[in-house]
C-alpha positions as protocol buffer text, in pm:
chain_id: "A"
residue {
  index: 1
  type: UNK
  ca { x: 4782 y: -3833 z: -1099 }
}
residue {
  index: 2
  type: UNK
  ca { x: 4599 y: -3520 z: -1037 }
}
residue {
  index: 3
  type: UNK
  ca { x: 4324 y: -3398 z: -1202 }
}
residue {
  index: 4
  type: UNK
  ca { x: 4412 y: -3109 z: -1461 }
}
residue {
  index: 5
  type: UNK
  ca { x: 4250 y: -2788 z: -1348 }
}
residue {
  index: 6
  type: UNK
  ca { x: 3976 y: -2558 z: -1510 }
}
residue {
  index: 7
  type: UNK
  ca { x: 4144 y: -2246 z: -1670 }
}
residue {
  index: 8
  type: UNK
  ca { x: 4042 y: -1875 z: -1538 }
}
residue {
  index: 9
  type: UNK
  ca { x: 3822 y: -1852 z: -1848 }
}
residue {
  index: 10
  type: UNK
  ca { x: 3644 y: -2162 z: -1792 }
}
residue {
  index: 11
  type: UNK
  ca { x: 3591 y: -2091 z: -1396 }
}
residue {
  index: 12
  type: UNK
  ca { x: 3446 y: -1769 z: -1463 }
}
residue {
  index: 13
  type: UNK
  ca { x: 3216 y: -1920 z: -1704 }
}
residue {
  index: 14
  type: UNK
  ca { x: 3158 y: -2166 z: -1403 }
}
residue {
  index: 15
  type: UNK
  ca { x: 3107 y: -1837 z: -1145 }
}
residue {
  index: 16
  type: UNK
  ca { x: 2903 y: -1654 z: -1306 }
}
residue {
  index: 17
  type: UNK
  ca { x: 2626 y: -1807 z: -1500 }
}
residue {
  index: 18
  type: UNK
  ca { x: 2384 y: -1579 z: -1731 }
}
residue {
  index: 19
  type: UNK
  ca { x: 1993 y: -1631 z: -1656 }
}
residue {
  index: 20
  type: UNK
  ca { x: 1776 y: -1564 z: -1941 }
}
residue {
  index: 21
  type: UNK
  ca { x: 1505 y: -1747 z: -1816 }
}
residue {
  index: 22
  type: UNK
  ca { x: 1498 y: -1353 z: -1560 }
}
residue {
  index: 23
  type: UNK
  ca { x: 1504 y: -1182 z: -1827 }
}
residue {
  index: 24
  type: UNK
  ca { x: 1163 y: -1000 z: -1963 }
}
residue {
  index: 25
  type: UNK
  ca { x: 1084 y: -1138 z: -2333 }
}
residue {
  index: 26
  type: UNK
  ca { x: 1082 y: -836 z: -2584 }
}
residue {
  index: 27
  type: UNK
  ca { x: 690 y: -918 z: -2681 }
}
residue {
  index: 28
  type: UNK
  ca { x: 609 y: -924 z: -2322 }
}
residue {
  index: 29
  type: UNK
  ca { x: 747 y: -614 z: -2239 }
}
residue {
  index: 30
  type: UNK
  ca { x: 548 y: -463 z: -2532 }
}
residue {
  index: 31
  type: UNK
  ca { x: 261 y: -632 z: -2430 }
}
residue {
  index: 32
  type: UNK
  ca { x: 290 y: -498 z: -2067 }
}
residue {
  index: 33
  type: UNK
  ca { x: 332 y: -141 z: -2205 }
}
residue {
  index: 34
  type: UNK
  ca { x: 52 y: -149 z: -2438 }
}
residue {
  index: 35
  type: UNK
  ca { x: -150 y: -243 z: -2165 }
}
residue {
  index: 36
  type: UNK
  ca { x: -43 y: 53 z: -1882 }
}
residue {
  index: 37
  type: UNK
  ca { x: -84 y: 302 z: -2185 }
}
residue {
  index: 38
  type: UNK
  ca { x: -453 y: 167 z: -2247 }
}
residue {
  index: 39
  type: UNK
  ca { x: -559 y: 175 z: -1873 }
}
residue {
  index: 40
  type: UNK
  ca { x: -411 y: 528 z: -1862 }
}
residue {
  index: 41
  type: UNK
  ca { x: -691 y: 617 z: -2216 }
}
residue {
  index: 42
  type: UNK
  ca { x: -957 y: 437 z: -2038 }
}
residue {
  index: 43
  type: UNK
  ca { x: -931 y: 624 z: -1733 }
}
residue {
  index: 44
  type: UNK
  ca { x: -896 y: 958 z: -1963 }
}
residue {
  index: 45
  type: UNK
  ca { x: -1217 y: 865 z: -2131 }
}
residue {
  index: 46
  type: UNK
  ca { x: -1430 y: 770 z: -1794 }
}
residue {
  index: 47
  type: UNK
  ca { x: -1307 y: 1101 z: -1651 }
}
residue {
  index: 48
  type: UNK
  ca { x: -1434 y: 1289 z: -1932 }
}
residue {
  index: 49
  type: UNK
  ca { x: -1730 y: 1087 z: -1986 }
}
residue {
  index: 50
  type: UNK
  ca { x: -1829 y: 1145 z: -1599 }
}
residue {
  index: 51
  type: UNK
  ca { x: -1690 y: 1476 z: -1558 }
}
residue {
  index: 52
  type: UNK
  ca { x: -1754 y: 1681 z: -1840 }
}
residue {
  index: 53
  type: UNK
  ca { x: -2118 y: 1618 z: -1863 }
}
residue {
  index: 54
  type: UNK
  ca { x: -2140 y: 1669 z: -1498 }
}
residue {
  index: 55
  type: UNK
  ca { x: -1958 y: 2040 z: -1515 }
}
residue {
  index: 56
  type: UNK
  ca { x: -2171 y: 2132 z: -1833 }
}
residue {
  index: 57
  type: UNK
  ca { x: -2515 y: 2036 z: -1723 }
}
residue {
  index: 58
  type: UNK
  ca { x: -2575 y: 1966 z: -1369 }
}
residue {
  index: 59
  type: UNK
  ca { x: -2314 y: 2088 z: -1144 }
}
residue {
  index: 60
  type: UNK
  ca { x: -2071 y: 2400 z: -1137 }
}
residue {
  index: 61
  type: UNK
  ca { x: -1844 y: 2584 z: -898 }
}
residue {
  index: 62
  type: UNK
  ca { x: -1891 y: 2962 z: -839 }
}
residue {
  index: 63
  type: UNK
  ca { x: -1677 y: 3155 z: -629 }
}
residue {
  index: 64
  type: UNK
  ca { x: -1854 y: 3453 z: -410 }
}
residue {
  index: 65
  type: UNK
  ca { x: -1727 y: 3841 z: -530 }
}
residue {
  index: 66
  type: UNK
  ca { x: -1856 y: 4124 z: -331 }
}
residue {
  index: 67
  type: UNK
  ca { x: -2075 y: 4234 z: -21 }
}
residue {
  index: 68
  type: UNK
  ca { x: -2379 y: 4254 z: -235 }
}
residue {
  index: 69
  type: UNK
  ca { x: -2534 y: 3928 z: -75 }
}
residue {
  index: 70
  type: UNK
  ca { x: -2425 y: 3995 z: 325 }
}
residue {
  index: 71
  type: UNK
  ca { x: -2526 y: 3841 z: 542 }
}
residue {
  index: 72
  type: UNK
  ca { x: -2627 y: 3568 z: 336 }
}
residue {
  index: 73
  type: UNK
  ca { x: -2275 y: 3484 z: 135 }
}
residue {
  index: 74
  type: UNK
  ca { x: -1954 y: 3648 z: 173 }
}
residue {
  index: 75
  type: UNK
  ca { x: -1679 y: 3710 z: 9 }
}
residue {
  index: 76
  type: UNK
  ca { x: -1444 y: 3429 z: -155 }
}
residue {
  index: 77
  type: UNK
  ca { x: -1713 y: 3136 z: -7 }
}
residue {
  index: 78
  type: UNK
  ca { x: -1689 y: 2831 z: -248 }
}
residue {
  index: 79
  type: UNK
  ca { x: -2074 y: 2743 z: -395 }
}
residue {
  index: 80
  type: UNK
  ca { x: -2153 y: 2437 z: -599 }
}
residue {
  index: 81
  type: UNK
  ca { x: -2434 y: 2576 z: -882 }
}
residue {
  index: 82
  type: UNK
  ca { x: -2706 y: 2345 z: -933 }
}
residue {
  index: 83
  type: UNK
  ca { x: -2773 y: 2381 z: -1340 }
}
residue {
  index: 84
  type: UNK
  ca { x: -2997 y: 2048 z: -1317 }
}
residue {
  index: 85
  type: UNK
  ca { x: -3314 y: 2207 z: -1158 }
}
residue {
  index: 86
  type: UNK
  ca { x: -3415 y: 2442 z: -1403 }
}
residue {
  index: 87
  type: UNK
  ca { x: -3437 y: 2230 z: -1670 }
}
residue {
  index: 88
  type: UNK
  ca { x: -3710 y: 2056 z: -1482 }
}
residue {
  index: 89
  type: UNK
  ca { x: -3875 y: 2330 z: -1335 }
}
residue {
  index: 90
  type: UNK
  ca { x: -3889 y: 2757 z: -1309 }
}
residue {
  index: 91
  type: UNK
  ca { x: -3707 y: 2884 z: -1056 }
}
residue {
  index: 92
  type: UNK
  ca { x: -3919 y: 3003 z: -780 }
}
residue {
  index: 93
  type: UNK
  ca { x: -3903 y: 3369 z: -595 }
}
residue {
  index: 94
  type: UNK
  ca { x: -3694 y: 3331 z: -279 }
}
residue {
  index: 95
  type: UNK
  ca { x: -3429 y: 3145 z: -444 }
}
residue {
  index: 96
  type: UNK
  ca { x: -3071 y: 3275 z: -506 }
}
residue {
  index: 97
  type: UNK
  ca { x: -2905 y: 3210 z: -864 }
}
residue {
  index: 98
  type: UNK
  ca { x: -2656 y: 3274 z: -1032 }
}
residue {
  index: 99
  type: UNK
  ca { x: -2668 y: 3421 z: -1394 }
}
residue {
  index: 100
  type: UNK
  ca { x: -2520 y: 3589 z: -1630 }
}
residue {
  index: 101
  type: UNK
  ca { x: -2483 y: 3945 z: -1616 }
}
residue {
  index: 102
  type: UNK
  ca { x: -2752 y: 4118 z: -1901 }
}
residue {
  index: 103
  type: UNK
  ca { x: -2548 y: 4390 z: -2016 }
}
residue {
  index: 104
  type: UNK
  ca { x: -2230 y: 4146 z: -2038 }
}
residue {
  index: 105
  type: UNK
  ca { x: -2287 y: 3768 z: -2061 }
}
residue {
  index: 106
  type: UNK
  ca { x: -1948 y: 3708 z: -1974 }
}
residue {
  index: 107
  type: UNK
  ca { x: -1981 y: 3778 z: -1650 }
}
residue {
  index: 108
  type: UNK
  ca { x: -2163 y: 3619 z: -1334 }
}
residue {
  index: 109
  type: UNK
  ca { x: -2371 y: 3708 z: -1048 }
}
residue {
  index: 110
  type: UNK
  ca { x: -2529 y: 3561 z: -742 }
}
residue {
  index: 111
  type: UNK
  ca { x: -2857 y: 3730 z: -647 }
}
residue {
  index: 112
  type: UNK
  ca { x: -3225 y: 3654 z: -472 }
}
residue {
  index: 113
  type: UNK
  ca { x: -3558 y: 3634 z: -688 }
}
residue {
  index: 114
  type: UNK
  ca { x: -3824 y: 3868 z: -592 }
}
residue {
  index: 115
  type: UNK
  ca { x: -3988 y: 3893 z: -865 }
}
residue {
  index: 116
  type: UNK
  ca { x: -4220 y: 3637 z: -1143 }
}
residue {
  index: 117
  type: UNK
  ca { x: -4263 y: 3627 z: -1507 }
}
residue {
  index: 118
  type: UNK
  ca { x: -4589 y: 3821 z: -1533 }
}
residue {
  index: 119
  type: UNK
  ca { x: -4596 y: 4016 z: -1185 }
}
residue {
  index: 120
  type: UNK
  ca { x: -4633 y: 4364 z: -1148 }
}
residue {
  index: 121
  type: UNK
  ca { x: -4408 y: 4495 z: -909 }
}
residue {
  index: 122
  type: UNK
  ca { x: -4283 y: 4816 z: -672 }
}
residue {
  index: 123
  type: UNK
  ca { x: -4047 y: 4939 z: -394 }
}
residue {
  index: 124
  type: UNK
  ca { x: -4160 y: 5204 z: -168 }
}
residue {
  index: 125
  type: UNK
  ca { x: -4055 y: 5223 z: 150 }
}
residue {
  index: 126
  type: UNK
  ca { x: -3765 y: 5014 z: 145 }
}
residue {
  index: 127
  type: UNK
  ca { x: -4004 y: 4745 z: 81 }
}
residue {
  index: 128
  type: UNK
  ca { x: -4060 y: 4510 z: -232 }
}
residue {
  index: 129
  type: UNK
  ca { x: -4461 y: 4508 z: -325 }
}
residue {
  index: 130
  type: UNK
  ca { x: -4606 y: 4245 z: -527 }
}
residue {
  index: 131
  type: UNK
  ca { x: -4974 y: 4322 z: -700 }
}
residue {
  index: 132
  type: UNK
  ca { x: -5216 y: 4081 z: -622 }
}
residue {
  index: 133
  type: UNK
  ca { x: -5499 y: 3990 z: -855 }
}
residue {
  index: 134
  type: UNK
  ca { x: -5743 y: 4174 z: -663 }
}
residue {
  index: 135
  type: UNK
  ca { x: -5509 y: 4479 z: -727 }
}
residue {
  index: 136
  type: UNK
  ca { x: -5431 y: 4482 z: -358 }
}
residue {
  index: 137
  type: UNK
  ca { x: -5031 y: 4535 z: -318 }
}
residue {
  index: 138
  type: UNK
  ca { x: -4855 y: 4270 z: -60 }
}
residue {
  index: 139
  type: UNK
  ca { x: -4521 y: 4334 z: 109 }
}
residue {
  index: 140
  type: UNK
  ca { x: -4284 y: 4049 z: 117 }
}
residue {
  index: 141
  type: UNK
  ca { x: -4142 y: 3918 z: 429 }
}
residue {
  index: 142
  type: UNK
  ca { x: -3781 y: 3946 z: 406 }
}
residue {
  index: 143
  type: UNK
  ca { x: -3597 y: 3862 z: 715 }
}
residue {
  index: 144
  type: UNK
  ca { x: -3253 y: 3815 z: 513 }
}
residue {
  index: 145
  type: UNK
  ca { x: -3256 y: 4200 z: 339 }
}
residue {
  index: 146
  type: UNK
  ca { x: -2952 y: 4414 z: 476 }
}
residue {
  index: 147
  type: UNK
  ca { x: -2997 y: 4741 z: 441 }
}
residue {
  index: 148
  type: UNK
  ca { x: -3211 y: 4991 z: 236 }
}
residue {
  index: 149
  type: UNK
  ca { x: -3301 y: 4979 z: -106 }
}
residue {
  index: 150
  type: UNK
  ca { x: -3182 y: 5310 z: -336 }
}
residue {
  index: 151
  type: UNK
  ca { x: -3498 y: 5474 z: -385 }
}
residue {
  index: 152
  type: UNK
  ca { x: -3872 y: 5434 z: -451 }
}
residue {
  index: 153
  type: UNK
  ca { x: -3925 y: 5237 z: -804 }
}
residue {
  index: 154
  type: UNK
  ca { x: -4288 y: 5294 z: -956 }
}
residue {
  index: 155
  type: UNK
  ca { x: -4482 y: 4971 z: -1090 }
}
residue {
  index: 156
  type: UNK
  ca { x: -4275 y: 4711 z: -1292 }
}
residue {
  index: 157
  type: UNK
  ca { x: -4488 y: 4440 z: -1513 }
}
residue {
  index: 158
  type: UNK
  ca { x: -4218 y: 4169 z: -1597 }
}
residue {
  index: 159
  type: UNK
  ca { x: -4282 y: 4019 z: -1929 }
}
residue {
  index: 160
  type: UNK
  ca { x: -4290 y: 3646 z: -1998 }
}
residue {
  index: 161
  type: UNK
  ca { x: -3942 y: 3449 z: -1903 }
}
residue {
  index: 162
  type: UNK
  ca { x: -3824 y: 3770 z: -1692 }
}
residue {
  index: 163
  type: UNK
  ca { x: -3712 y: 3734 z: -1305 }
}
residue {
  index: 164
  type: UNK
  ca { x: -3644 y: 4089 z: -1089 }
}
residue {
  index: 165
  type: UNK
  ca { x: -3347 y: 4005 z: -872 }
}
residue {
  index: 166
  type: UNK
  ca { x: -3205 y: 4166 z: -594 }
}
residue {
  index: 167
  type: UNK
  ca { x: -2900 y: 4164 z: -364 }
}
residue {
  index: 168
  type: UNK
  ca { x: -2938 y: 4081 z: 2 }
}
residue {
  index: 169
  type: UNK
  ca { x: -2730 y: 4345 z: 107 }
}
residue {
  index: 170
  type: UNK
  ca { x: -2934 y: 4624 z: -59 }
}
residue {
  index: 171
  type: UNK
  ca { x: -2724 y: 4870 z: 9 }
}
residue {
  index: 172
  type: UNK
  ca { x: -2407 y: 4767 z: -187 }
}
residue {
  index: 173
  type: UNK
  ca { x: -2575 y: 4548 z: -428 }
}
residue {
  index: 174
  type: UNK
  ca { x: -2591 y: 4633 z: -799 }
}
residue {
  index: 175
  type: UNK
  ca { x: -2900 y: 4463 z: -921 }
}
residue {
  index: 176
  type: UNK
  ca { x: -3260 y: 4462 z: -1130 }
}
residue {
  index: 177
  type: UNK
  ca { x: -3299 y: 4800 z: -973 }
}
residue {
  index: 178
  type: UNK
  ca { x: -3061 y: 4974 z: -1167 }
}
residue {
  index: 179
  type: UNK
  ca { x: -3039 y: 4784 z: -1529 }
}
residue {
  index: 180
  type: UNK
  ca { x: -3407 y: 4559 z: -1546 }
}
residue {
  index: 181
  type: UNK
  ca { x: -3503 y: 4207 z: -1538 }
}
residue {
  index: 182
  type: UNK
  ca { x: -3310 y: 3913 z: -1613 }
}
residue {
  index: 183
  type: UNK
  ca { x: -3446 y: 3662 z: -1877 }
}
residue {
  index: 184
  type: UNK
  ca { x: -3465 y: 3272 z: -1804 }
}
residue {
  index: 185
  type: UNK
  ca { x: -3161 y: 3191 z: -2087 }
}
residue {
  index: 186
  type: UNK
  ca { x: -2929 y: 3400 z: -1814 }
}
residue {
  index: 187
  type: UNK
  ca { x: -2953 y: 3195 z: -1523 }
}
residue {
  index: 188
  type: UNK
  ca { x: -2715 y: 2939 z: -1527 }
}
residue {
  index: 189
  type: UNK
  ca { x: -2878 y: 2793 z: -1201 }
}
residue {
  index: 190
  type: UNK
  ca { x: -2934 y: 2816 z: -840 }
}
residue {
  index: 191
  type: UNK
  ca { x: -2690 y: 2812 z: -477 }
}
residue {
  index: 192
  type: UNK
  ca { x: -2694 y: 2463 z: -410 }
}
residue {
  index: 193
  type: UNK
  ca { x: -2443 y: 2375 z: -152 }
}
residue {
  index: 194
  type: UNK
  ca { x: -2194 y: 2572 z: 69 }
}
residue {
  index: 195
  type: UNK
  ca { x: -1873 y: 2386 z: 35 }
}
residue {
  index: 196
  type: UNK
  ca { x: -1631 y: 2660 z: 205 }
}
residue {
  index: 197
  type: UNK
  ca { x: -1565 y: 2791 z: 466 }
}
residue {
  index: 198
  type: UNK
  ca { x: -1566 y: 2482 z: 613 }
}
residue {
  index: 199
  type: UNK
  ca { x: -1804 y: 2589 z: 928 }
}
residue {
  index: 200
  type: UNK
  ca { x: -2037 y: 2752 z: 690 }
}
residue {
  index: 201
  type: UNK
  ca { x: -2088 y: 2427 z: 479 }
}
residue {
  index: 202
  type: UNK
  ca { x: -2446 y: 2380 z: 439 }
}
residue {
  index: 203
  type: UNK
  ca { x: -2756 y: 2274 z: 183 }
}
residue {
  index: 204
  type: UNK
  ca { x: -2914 y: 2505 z: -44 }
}
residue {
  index: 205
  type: UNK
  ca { x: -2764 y: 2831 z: 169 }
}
residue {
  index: 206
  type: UNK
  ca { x: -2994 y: 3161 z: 164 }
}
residue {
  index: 207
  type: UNK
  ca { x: -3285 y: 2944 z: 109 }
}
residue {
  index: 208
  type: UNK
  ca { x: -3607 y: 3105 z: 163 }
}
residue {
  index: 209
  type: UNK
  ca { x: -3984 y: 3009 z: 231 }
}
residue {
  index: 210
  type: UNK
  ca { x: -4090 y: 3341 z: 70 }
}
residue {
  index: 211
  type: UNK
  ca { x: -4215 y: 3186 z: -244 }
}
């Protein structure tokens, strides 16, 4: 006698087995979530923690607009500011910085320090003089100034925390000679590194042993 045979329900029960045990557990599924949304807050938070401090006080970008600092910088070059210095130490004549514009804060420009808190200075003769304490005026030795300066300016005496700043490119460069000093709580900080064009990249660019 032959065995009876499995009905079509039965064999497909047979054929095609369900497998819970591959199946993902509700709670672990949560679980697994919870965790990819936490990694995502912790990397938020590191960003911030790293990045924010390190845009507001140490390092900034600053884009180059305008001639006014040919040959030394041209147009559209990519600078990273360093903002960490000066809270260590004054700036120093020779440097270039970048500050905020007097007459609107809102806007920034990159020049060169020629003159210190305290300094009586003048231009004549396309030169920058600085009064000595023996009352004897010295030129300084500029080998990166492009250009002429506007005009003859009679003795300036900067006053405590003011800096007399000047564009390389004399010529095109609106500067200290045409609307005065700029006071320390203006400069956001000085050219640190040269990150584009690519074959300009270089380390504290326009720096100067005139100081």
């Amino acid at each position: 006698m032959e065995p009876e045979k499995n009905s079509l329900s039965e064999e497909i029960q047979i054929t095609t087995p369900t497998s819970p045990e591959n199946k993902l557990p509700d709670s672990k599924l949560k679980a697994k979530l919870k965790l990819s949304i936490w990694e995502i807050v912790k990397f938020v938070i590191l960003t911030l923690v790293i990045v924010v401090p390190i845009r507001t006080f140490i390092a900034q970008p600053f884009i180059v607009h305008g001639g006014s600092m040919e040959n030394t910088f041209f147009e559209n070059e990519y600078l990273i500011v360093d903002e960490l210095s000066y809270f260590l130490r004054l700036p120093v004549r020779g440097e270039v910085i970048i500050f905020r514009y007097p007459k609107n804060p809102s806007i920034f420009f990159i020049k060169r320090i020629v003159g210190l808190p305290g300094e009586t200075l003048a231009i004549k003769n396309n030169r920058i003089l600085i009064k000595q304490a023996d009352d004897i005026w010295q030129a300084l030795n500029e080998p990166y100034a492009k250009g002429k300066t506007f005009s003859d300016i009679s003795d300036i005496t900067l006053k405590d925390q003011e800096y007399f700043v000047v564009g390389d490119n004399r010529e095109l460069s609106y500067d200290s000679r045409a609307w005065g000093p700029v006071k320390l709580d203006l400069i956001r900080g000085r050219a640190w590194l040269r990150l584009l064009p690519f074959a300009r990249i270089n380390y504290l660019p326009g720096a100067s042993e005139n100081n």
